[in-house]
Tab-separated table of C-alpha atoms and ligand atoms in Angstrom:
chain	number	residue	atom	x	y	z
V	1	UNK	CA	0.018	0.132	-0.133
V	2	UNK	CA	2.903	2.435	0.670
V	3	UNK	CA	5.138	1.445	-2.090
V	4	UNK	CA	4.244	4.881	-4.349
V	5	UNK	CA	4.507	7.254	-1.723
V	6	UNK	CA	7.804	5.059	-0.752
V	7	UNK	CA	9.089	5.691	-4.513
V	8	UNK	CA	8.106	9.657	-4.302
V	9	UNK	CA	10.290	10.634	-1.319
V	10	UNK	CA	12.808	8.365	-2.832
V	11	UNK	CA	12.904	10.475	-5.125
V	12	UNK	CA	13.034	13.702	-3.683
V	13	UNK	CA	8.955	14.307	-3.828
V	14	UNK	CA	6.824	15.056	-0.785
V	15	UNK	CA	3.926	13.265	0.384
V	16	UNK	CA	1.370	13.820	2.741
V	17	UNK	CA	1.459	11.488	5.926
V	18	UNK	CA	-0.917	10.583	9.192
V	19	UNK	CA	1.036	10.706	12.566
V	20	UNK	CA	-0.691	10.676	15.694
V	21	UNK	CA	-1.261	14.640	16.271
V	22	UNK	CA	-2.018	16.429	13.044
V	23	UNK	CA	-0.619	15.447	9.347
V	24	UNK	CA	2.653	15.886	8.295
V	25	UNK	CA	4.214	17.043	4.993
V	26	UNK	CA	6.867	14.214	4.550
V	27	UNK	CA	10.188	14.849	2.386
V	28	UNK	CA	13.374	13.781	2.482
V	29	UNK	CA	15.549	14.933	5.877
V	30	UNK	CA	18.928	13.881	3.825
V	31	UNK	CA	17.920	15.521	0.333
V	32	UNK	CA	17.828	18.952	0.612
V	33	UNK	CA	16.022	19.495	-2.590
V	34	UNK	CA	12.910	18.241	-1.509
V	35	UNK	CA	12.866	19.516	1.651
V	36	UNK	CA	13.190	23.089	-0.165
V	37	UNK	CA	10.516	21.631	-1.713
V	38	UNK	CA	8.081	21.326	1.906
V	39	UNK	CA	9.381	24.957	2.525
V	40	UNK	CA	7.354	26.166	-0.924
V	41	UNK	CA	4.535	24.110	-1.141
V	42	UNK	CA	3.652	25.005	2.035
V	43	UNK	CA	4.488	29.205	1.870
V	44	UNK	CA	6.298	28.230	4.788
V	45	UNK	CA	9.623	31.581	5.931
V	46	UNK	CA	12.834	29.908	5.818
V	47	UNK	CA	14.051	30.994	9.243
V	48	UNK	CA	11.263	28.731	10.073
V	49	UNK	CA	12.975	25.209	10.725
V	50	UNK	CA	11.231	21.398	10.412
V	51	UNK	CA	11.218	18.636	12.383
V	52	UNK	CA	13.003	15.444	11.245
V	53	UNK	CA	10.801	12.302	12.033
V	54	UNK	CA	12.438	8.717	13.094
V	55	UNK	CA	11.604	5.212	13.065
V	56	UNK	CA	13.784	3.885	16.049
V	57	UNK	CA	16.248	5.131	18.674
V	58	UNK	CA	19.659	4.328	16.103
V	59	UNK	CA	18.144	7.292	13.608
V	60	UNK	CA	18.569	9.960	16.850
V	61	UNK	CA	22.470	9.751	16.701
V	62	UNK	CA	22.782	10.516	13.401
V	63	UNK	CA	20.935	14.028	14.236
V	64	UNK	CA	21.764	14.670	18.080
V	65	UNK	CA	25.650	15.615	18.465
V	66	UNK	CA	25.339	14.739	22.065
V	67	UNK	CA	22.042	13.470	23.884
V	68	UNK	CA	22.041	14.137	27.769
V	69	UNK	CA	20.743	11.136	30.196
V	70	UNK	CA	17.889	13.340	30.759
V	71	UNK	CA	16.797	13.237	27.375
V	72	UNK	CA	16.750	9.628	26.718
V	73	UNK	CA	14.897	9.101	29.954
V	74	UNK	CA	12.028	11.754	27.867
V	75	UNK	CA	12.523	9.040	25.270
V	76	UNK	CA	12.872	6.385	27.054
V	77	UNK	CA	8.925	8.107	28.140
V	78	UNK	CA	7.206	8.912	25.635
V	79	UNK	CA	8.538	7.983	22.811
V	80	UNK	CA	7.259	6.816	20.351
V	81	UNK	CA	4.513	9.839	21.039
V	82	UNK	CA	3.409	13.524	20.840
V	83	UNK	CA	6.354	15.082	21.985
V	84	UNK	CA	9.293	16.570	20.327
V	85	UNK	CA	12.362	16.874	21.235
V	86	UNK	CA	15.216	20.311	20.425
V	87	UNK	CA	19.244	18.645	20.064
V	88	UNK	CA	22.196	20.275	19.666
V	89	UNK	CA	22.712	19.304	15.993
V	90	UNK	CA	25.626	17.840	13.725
V	91	UNK	CA	27.849	19.382	11.841
V	92	UNK	CA	26.413	17.107	8.149
V	93	UNK	CA	22.273	17.988	9.266
V	94	UNK	CA	21.430	20.048	6.001
V	95	UNK	CA	20.956	23.630	7.499
V	96	UNK	CA	17.418	24.390	5.103
V	97	UNK	CA	15.505	22.211	7.903
V	98	UNK	CA	17.332	23.791	10.558
V	99	UNK	CA	16.728	27.268	8.814
V	100	UNK	CA	20.634	27.639	10.430
V	101	UNK	CA	19.914	26.977	13.422
V	102	UNK	CA	22.481	24.889	16.033
V	103	UNK	CA	20.019	22.473	16.810
V	104	UNK	CA	17.617	20.237	15.452
V	105	UNK	CA	14.492	18.800	16.284
V	106	UNK	CA	13.019	15.174	16.504
V	107	UNK	CA	10.352	13.032	16.967
V	108	UNK	CA	9.484	9.577	16.358
V	109	UNK	CA	5.526	9.170	15.871
V	110	UNK	CA	3.489	6.424	17.390
V	111	UNK	CA	1.180	6.546	14.255
V	112	UNK	CA	1.297	3.000	12.864
V	113	UNK	CA	1.562	4.627	8.987
V	114	UNK	CA	4.161	7.295	9.926
V	115	UNK	CA	6.533	4.097	11.408
V	116	UNK	CA	6.258	1.548	8.470
V	117	UNK	CA	6.503	4.549	6.223
V	118	UNK	CA	9.942	6.036	8.358
V	119	UNK	CA	11.003	2.813	8.451
V	120	UNK	CA	10.548	2.120	4.282
V	121	UNK	CA	11.618	5.464	3.643
V	122	UNK	CA	13.851	6.326	5.433
V	123	UNK	CA	13.698	9.560	8.530
V	124	UNK	CA	11.191	12.549	6.784
V	125	UNK	CA	11.107	16.286	7.458
V	126	UNK	CA	7.172	16.812	8.532
V	127	UNK	CA	5.661	20.047	9.035
V	128	UNK	CA	1.641	20.355	9.576
V	129	UNK	CA	0.625	19.549	6.038
V	130	UNK	CA	-0.954	22.914	5.865
V	131	UNK	CA	-0.838	26.116	4.395
V	132	UNK	CA	1.152	28.854	6.536
V	133	UNK	CA	-1.475	30.253	8.319
V	134	UNK	CA	-3.933	27.892	7.997
V	135	UNK	CA	-5.044	25.493	10.291
V	136	UNK	CA	-3.831	22.013	10.384
V	137	UNK	CA	-5.543	19.396	8.694
V	138	UNK	CA	-6.649	16.916	10.994
V	139	UNK	CA	-7.799	14.563	8.214
V	140	UNK	CA	-6.731	13.740	4.964
V	141	UNK	CA	-10.075	16.592	3.295
V	142	UNK	CA	-7.620	19.106	5.350
V	143	UNK	CA	-4.649	18.510	2.919
V	144	UNK	CA	-6.896	18.125	-0.133
V	145	UNK	CA	-8.463	21.388	0.866
V	146	UNK	CA	-4.969	23.091	1.047
V	147	UNK	CA	-2.880	21.859	-1.816
V	148	UNK	CA	-5.322	19.738	-3.970
V	149	UNK	CA	-7.263	16.986	-5.158
V	150	UNK	CA	-4.218	15.613	-6.947
V	151	UNK	CA	-1.974	15.811	-4.197
V	152	UNK	CA	-0.036	12.759	-2.758
V	153	UNK	CA	-1.935	11.779	0.632
V	154	UNK	CA	-1.483	8.852	3.190
V	155	UNK	CA	-6.018	9.101	4.142
V	156	UNK	CA	-5.191	6.697	7.718
V	157	UNK	CA	-8.816	8.709	8.979
V	158	UNK	CA	-8.610	11.204	11.466
V	159	UNK	CA	-5.819	12.024	13.835
V	160	UNK	CA	-5.966	10.816	16.714
V	161	UNK	CA	-4.406	14.035	19.045
V	162	UNK	CA	-5.539	16.459	17.297
V	163	UNK	CA	-3.118	19.082	18.363
V	164	UNK	CA	0.788	19.260	17.369
V	165	UNK	CA	3.089	18.120	19.345
V	166	UNK	CA	4.848	19.259	22.577
V	167	UNK	CA	8.601	21.566	21.100
V	168	UNK	CA	10.798	20.876	24.444
V	169	UNK	CA	14.857	21.878	24.412
V	170	UNK	CA	17.283	19.220	25.276
V	171	UNK	CA	20.057	21.583	24.263
V	172	UNK	CA	20.486	23.568	27.434
V	173	UNK	CA	19.562	23.073	30.855
V	174	UNK	CA	17.596	23.797	32.296
V	175	UNK	CA	15.085	22.212	29.268
V	176	UNK	CA	12.472	24.631	28.086
V	177	UNK	CA	9.035	24.261	26.618
V	178	UNK	CA	7.805	26.445	23.068
V	179	UNK	CA	5.253	24.501	21.840
V	180	UNK	CA	2.653	23.255	24.749
V	181	UNK	CA	0.738	19.662	23.448
V	182	UNK	CA	-0.817	16.319	25.095
V	183	UNK	CA	1.951	16.568	27.202
V	184	UNK	CA	2.781	18.541	29.557
V	185	UNK	CA	5.357	20.431	32.332
V	186	UNK	CA	4.566	18.173	35.633
V	187	UNK	CA	4.200	15.131	33.156
V	188	UNK	CA	7.820	15.720	31.774
V	189	UNK	CA	9.154	16.836	35.635
V	190	UNK	CA	8.695	13.441	36.688
V	191	UNK	CA	10.517	11.753	34.693
V	192	UNK	CA	13.570	13.852	34.937
V	193	UNK	CA	12.375	15.496	38.365
V	194	UNK	CA	13.791	19.190	37.975
V	195	UNK	CA	12.118	22.220	36.710
V	196	UNK	CA	11.061	21.935	33.202
V	197	UNK	CA	10.419	25.727	32.269
V	198	UNK	CA	7.406	26.918	30.063
V	199	UNK	CA	8.499	29.620	27.022
V	200	UNK	CA	5.467	29.845	25.160
V	201	UNK	CA	5.837	33.237	23.234
V	202	UNK	CA	3.848	35.452	21.575
V	203	UNK	CA	4.267	37.599	17.861
V	204	UNK	CA	7.113	40.453	17.500
V	205	UNK	CA	9.472	38.981	20.619
V	206	UNK	CA	12.566	36.927	19.794
V	207	UNK	CA	12.904	33.985	21.011
V	208	UNK	CA	14.802	30.884	20.522
V	209	UNK	CA	11.669	28.546	18.537
V	210	UNK	CA	10.941	30.396	15.145
V	211	UNK	CA	7.679	29.080	14.222
V	212	UNK	CA	5.903	30.367	17.682
V	213	UNK	CA	6.141	33.791	16.276
V	214	UNK	CA	3.798	33.606	13.551
V	215	UNK	CA	0.189	33.475	13.749
V	216	UNK	CA	-0.637	29.562	13.216
V	217	UNK	CA	-3.460	28.574	12.561
V	218	UNK	CA	-6.393	31.173	12.229
V	219	UNK	CA	-9.255	30.344	10.300
V	220	UNK	CA	-10.793	32.855	8.066
V	221	UNK	CA	-13.646	33.675	10.525
V	222	UNK	CA	-12.312	36.147	13.048
V	223	UNK	CA	-11.534	34.130	16.257
V	224	UNK	CA	-12.440	35.451	19.757
V	225	UNK	CA	-12.926	35.099	23.748
V	226	UNK	CA	-17.109	35.021	25.376
V	227	UNK	CA	-17.209	37.511	27.168
V	228	UNK	CA	-19.220	36.776	30.482
V	229	UNK	CA	-22.687	37.230	30.474
V	230	UNK	CA	-23.009	37.638	27.195
V	231	UNK	CA	-25.972	36.706	24.957
V	232	UNK	CA	-24.996	34.160	22.513
V	233	UNK	CA	-25.907	35.306	18.258
V	234	UNK	CA	-27.979	31.948	18.037
V	235	UNK	CA	-27.721	33.231	13.786
V	236	UNK	CA	-23.803	35.187	12.880
V	237	UNK	CA	-21.721	33.066	15.138
V	238	UNK	CA	-20.375	30.179	15.572
V	239	UNK	CA	-19.386	29.160	19.343
V	240	UNK	CA	-16.845	26.334	20.781
V	241	UNK	CA	-18.664	25.810	24.312
V	242	UNK	CA	-17.004	23.299	27.642
V	243	UNK	CA	-18.686	24.167	30.611
V	244	UNK	CA	-22.186	22.780	31.627
V	245	UNK	CA	-23.412	26.985	31.508
V	246	UNK	CA	-24.897	26.557	28.006
V	247	UNK	CA	-27.843	24.465	26.843
V	248	UNK	CA	-26.704	23.578	22.677
V	249	UNK	CA	-29.714	24.728	21.401
V	250	UNK	CA	-28.526	25.886	17.661
V	251	UNK	CA	-26.524	23.818	14.832
V	252	UNK	CA	-24.044	26.858	15.889
V	253	UNK	CA	-23.245	25.841	19.190
V	254	UNK	CA	-20.979	23.097	20.050
V	255	UNK	CA	-20.495	22.076	23.487
V	256	UNK	CA	-18.230	19.805	24.672
V	257	UNK	CA	-18.671	19.123	27.808
V	258	UNK	CA	-15.535	19.544	29.814
V	259	UNK	CA	-14.457	17.051	27.267
V	260	UNK	CA	-10.905	18.400	26.388
V	261	UNK	CA	-9.469	15.236	24.676
V	262	UNK	CA	-12.489	15.583	22.186
V	263	UNK	CA	-12.374	19.414	21.953
V	264	UNK	CA	-8.851	19.325	21.280
V	265	UNK	CA	-9.497	16.802	18.174
V	266	UNK	CA	-11.975	18.777	16.737
V	267	UNK	CA	-10.544	22.186	17.721
V	268	UNK	CA	-9.244	22.545	13.875
V	269	UNK	CA	-11.842	20.939	11.951
V	270	UNK	CA	-14.130	23.146	14.223
V	271	UNK	CA	-11.993	26.525	12.657
V	272	UNK	CA	-12.579	25.250	9.056
V	273	UNK	CA	-16.233	24.127	9.510
V	274	UNK	CA	-17.297	27.207	10.457
V	275	UNK	CA	-15.263	28.591	7.911
V	276	UNK	CA	-17.343	26.156	5.269
V	277	UNK	CA	-20.291	27.570	6.665
V	278	UNK	CA	-19.616	31.336	5.743
V	279	UNK	CA	-19.605	32.760	9.853
V	280	UNK	CA	-17.325	35.504	10.599
V	281	UNK	CA	-16.558	35.193	13.839
V	282	UNK	CA	-16.133	31.858	16.137
V	283	UNK	CA	-16.624	32.851	20.056
V	284	UNK	CA	-15.048	30.236	22.353
V	285	UNK	CA	-15.931	30.271	26.451
V	286	UNK	CA	-12.319	30.988	27.878
V	287	UNK	CA	-10.808	28.720	30.713
V	288	UNK	CA	-10.944	28.668	33.588
V	289	UNK	CA	-6.974	29.182	36.056
V	290	UNK	CA	-8.068	25.925	37.013
V	291	UNK	CA	-8.636	23.750	34.524
V	292	UNK	CA	-5.692	25.051	33.215
V	293	UNK	CA	-3.386	23.692	35.357
V	294	UNK	CA	-5.386	19.929	36.015
V	295	UNK	CA	-4.696	18.738	32.375
V	296	UNK	CA	-2.341	19.425	29.716
V	297	UNK	CA	-3.983	19.886	26.713
V	298	UNK	CA	-6.341	22.593	27.630
V	299	UNK	CA	-2.509	24.666	28.074
V	300	UNK	CA	-2.691	23.293	24.616
V	301	UNK	CA	-6.222	24.710	23.342
V	302	UNK	CA	-5.428	27.656	25.297
V	303	UNK	CA	-1.902	28.285	23.401
V	304	UNK	CA	-3.721	27.387	19.426
V	305	UNK	CA	-6.601	29.772	20.246
V	306	UNK	CA	-4.295	32.456	21.807
V	307	UNK	CA	-2.621	31.768	17.541
V	308	UNK	CA	-5.690	32.462	16.310
V	309	UNK	CA	-6.715	35.250	17.394
V	310	UNK	CA	-5.573	38.611	15.672
L	1	TXA	O1	2.761	17.290	16.350
L	1	TXA	C1	3.875	18.176	14.943
L	1	TXA	O2	5.139	18.228	16.037
L	1	TXA	C2	3.268	17.596	13.833
L	1	TXA	C3	3.722	16.448	13.192
L	1	TXA	C4	3.486	16.261	11.835
L	1	TXA	O3	4.601	15.932	13.559
L	1	TXA	N1	4.325	18.830	13.433
L	1	TXA	C5	4.489	20.034	12.664
L	1	TXA	O4	5.287	20.831	12.767
L	1	TXA	O5	3.453	21.216	13.896
L	1	TXA	P1	5.338	22.402	12.052
L	1	TXA	O6	6.506	22.643	11.559
L	1	TXA	O7	4.052	22.520	12.086
L	1	TXA	O8	5.818	22.751	13.691
L	1	TXA	C6	7.236	22.739	14.411
L	1	TXA	C7	7.478	23.036	15.635
L	1	TXA	C8	7.571	25.082	15.048
L	1	TXA	O9	7.500	25.888	15.654
L	1	TXA	C9	9.593	24.447	14.504
L	1	TXA	O10	10.315	26.477	15.123
L	1	TXA	C10	10.089	23.899	16.122
L	1	TXA	O11	8.993	23.278	15.838
L	1	TXA	N2	11.317	23.784	16.152
L	1	TXA	C11	11.219	22.534	14.490
L	1	TXA	N3	12.548	22.930	14.720
L	1	TXA	C12	13.655	23.640	15.888
L	1	TXA	C13	14.337	23.990	16.123
L	1	TXA	N4	15.699	23.332	15.859
L	1	TXA	N5	14.864	25.028	17.555
L	1	TXA	C14	13.735	26.334	18.061
L	1	TXA	N6	12.000	25.506	17.029
L	1	TXA	C15	12.469	24.251	16.164
L	2	MG	MG1	2.443	24.182	11.436
């Protein structure tokens, strides 16, 4: 089933494939011309580095110059899975992957299709398979929407998590989270027994993780938080609600009733849905401090929603 795609990848072409987080736009990590195509297809700024996806621990040594002991513990605890680790890079890693940085991001995805593909085609760079600035794809249709019906996409249904991986810099101590995801700070700290920093920056701030400065994940509709005591507009506004304080009355009110994993899985689908249905506004119920400290996925949701608010 994967033969055609492996051939394309080995010929320096770009192929979209499913991971457990979002669909990735894959290319042979050792072929700079293929990697260049990924930037061109996405319209991605050259200073925003890509994650290299691997399928076993030996591959880490081909890219990382040093693997700190604590990073090994994290690899053991969370790989394969939704954790991207940033290492000091080896000098032979193509500069186009890292945007000229001295570090390289690695992730071993758990999705069986990605594992099989990487085992057969070799390590693949893979940003999310969306046009730069659009919500990340969580279904094959989203990739076709952005890149056309003929685009080579390995179909693997809906992705399981729905938000991108946690990005953790292990190239310097203390380790720092640049992008929150399903794997949270507490979980990481429980494995390594030292504090991990969070440097989740917004636009225009200087940052060590260039991607975090760009607006991402934005639908065409404008996104904002629901105000206190705001009356719901059943016609023109698309709502994402998560507490039990509201009755879902219309098709335009999506209520997750405390199920944040489902909300994460569907966030980008709902953004795209609101655009298809021509809503001008997406209004989202804010998260309490208490919720944010309890569930890592809520912090990831907050981060992606803040980026979509513009
Ligand atoms: O879940 C995911 O991580 C998905 C799937 C396909 O694996 N991929 C993904 O890739 O979200 P992308 O390119 O959309 O986001 C990668 C993030 C960007 O914010 C980028 O700036 C950061 O990782 N990054 C990559 N290499 C880095 C490095 N060497 N130093 C700092 N940040 C880096
Ligand atoms: Mg992306």
